[in-house]
PDB file of C-alpha atoms in Angstrom:
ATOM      1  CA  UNK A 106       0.000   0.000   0.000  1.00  0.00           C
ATOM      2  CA  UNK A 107       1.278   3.277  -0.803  1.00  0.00           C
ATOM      3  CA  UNK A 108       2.362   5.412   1.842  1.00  0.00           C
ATOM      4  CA  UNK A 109       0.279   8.258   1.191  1.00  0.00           C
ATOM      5  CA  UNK A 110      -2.922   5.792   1.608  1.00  0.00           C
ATOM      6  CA  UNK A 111      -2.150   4.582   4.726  1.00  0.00           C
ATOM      7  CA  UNK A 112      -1.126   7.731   6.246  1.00  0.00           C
ATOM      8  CA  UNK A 113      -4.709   9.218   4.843  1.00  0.00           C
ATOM      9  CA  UNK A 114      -6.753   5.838   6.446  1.00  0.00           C
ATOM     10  CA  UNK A 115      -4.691   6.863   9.802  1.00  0.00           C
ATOM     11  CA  UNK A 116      -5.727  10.322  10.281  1.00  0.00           C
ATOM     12  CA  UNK A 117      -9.149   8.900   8.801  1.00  0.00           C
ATOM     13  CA  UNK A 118      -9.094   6.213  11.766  1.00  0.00           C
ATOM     14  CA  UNK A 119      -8.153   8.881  14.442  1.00  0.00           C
ATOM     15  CA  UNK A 120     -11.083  11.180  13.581  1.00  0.00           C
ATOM     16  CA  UNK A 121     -13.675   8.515  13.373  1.00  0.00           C
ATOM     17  CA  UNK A 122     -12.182   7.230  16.862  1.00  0.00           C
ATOM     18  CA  UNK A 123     -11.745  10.753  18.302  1.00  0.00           C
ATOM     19  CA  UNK A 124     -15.668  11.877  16.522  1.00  0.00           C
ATOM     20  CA  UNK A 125     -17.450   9.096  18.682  1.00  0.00           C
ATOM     21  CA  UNK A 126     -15.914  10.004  21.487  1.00  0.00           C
ATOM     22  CA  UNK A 127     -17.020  12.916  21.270  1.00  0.00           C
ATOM     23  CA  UNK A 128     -21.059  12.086  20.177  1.00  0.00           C
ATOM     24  CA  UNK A 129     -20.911   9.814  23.102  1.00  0.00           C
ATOM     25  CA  UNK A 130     -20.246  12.018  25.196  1.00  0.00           C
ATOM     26  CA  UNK A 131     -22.606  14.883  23.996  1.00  0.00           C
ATOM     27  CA  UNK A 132     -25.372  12.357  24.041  1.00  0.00           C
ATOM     28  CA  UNK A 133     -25.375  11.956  27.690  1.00  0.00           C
ATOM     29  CA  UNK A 134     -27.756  13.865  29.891  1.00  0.00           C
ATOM     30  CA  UNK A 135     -27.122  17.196  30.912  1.00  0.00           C
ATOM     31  CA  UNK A 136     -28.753  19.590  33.390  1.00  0.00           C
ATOM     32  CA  UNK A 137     -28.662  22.770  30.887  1.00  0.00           C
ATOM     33  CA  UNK A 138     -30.102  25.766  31.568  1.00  0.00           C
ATOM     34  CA  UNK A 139     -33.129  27.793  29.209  1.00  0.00           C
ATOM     35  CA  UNK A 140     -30.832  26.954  26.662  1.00  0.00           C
ATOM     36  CA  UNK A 141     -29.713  23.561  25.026  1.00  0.00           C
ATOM     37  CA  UNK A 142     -27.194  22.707  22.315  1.00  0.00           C
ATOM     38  CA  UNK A 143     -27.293  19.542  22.051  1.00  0.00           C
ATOM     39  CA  UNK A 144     -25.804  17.977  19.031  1.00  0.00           C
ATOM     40  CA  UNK A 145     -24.082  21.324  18.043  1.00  0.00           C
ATOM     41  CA  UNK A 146     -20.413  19.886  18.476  1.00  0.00           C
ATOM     42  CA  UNK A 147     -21.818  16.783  16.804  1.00  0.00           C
ATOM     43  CA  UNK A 148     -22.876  18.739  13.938  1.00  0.00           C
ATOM     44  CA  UNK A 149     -19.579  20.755  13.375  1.00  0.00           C
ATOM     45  CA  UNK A 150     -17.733  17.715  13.333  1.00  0.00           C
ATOM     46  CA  UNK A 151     -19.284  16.028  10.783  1.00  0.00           C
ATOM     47  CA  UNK A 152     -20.077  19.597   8.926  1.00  0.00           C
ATOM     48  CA  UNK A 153     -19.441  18.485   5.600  1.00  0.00           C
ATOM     49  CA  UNK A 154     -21.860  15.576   5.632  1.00  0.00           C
ATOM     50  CA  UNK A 155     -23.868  17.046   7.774  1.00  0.00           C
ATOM     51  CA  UNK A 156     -24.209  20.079   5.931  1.00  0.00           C
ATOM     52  CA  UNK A 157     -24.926  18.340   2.118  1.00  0.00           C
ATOM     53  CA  UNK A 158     -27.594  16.326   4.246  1.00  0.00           C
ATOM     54  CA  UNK A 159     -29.498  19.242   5.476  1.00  0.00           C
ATOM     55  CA  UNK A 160     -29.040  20.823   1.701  1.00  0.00           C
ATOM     56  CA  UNK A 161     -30.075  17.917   0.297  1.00  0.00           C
ATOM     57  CA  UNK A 162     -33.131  17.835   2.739  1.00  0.00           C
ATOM     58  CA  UNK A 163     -32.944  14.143   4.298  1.00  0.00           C
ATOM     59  CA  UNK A 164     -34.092  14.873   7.354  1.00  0.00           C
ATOM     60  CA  UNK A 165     -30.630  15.000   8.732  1.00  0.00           C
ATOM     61  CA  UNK A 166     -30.989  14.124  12.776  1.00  0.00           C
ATOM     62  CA  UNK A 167     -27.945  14.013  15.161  1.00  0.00           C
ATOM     63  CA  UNK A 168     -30.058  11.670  17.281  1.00  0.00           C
ATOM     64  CA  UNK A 169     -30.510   9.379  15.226  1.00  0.00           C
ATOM     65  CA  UNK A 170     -27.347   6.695  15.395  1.00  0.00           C
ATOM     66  CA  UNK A 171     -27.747   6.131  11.551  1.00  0.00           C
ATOM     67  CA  UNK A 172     -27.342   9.505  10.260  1.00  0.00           C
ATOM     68  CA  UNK A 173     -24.400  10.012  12.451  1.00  0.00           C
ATOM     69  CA  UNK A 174     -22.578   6.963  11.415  1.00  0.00           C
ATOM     70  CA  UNK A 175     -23.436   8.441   7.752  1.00  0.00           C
ATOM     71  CA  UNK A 176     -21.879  11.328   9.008  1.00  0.00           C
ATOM     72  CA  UNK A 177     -18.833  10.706  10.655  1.00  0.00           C
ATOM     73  CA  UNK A 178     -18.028   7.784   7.993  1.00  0.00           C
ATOM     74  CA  UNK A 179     -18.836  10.262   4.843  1.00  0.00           C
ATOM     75  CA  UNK A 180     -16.132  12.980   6.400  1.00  0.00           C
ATOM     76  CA  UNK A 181     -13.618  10.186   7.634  1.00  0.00           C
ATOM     77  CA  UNK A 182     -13.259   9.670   4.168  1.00  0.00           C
ATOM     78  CA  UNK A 183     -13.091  13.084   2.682  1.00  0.00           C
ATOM     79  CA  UNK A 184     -10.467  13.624   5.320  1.00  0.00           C
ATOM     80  CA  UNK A 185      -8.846  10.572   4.195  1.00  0.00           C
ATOM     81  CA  UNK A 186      -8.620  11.430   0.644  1.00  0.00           C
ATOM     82  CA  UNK A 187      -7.559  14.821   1.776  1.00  0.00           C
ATOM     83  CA  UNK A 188      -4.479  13.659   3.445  1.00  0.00           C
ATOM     84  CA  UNK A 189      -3.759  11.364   1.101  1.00  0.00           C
ATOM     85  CA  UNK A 190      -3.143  14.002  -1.626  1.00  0.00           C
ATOM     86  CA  UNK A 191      -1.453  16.162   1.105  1.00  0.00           C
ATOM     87  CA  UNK A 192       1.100  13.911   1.954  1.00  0.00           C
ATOM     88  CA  UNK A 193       1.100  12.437  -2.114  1.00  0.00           C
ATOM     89  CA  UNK A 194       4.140  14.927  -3.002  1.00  0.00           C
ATOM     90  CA  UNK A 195       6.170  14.285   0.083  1.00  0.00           C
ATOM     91  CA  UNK A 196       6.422   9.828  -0.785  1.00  0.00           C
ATOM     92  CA  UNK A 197       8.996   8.455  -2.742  1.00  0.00           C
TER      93      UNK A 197
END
């Protein structure tokens, strides 16, 4: 494998590990005040999906556990690819 792939699926593993971390945590209850923002973080994280699905008009829901696996697996791989052809120049 070339090393500009696997350094791309790396940072592409690291987000996706670090991302549901991160939903997990948001998704647990919080005592808030008059004001919640739930799902906010969620939202920016996966912004690129995320966004294109509330575009797109789907329906997008950070609730729902299939929309954010869409979500966080869509931009894993756009980060991936992004990498990928960051670090491209830089291999032998």
């Amino acid at each position: 494998m070339h090393p500009a792939l696997l350094t791309g699926l790396c940072v592409a593993a690291v987000y996706a590990a670090a991302t549901s971390f991160v939903i997990a945590c948001e998704r647990k209850p919080h005592r808030g005040g008059w004001i919640s923002l739930n799902g906010i973080v969620s939202f920016f994280l996966t912004f690129p999906i995320s966004w294109l699905l509330v575009r797109r008009g789907g329906g997008f829901d950070v609730r729902r556990n299939g929309a954010m696996l869409l979500a966080v697996g869509g931009t894993a791989i756009l980060l991936a690819g992004l990498a990928a052809l960051l670090v491209w120049p830089f291999c032998d």
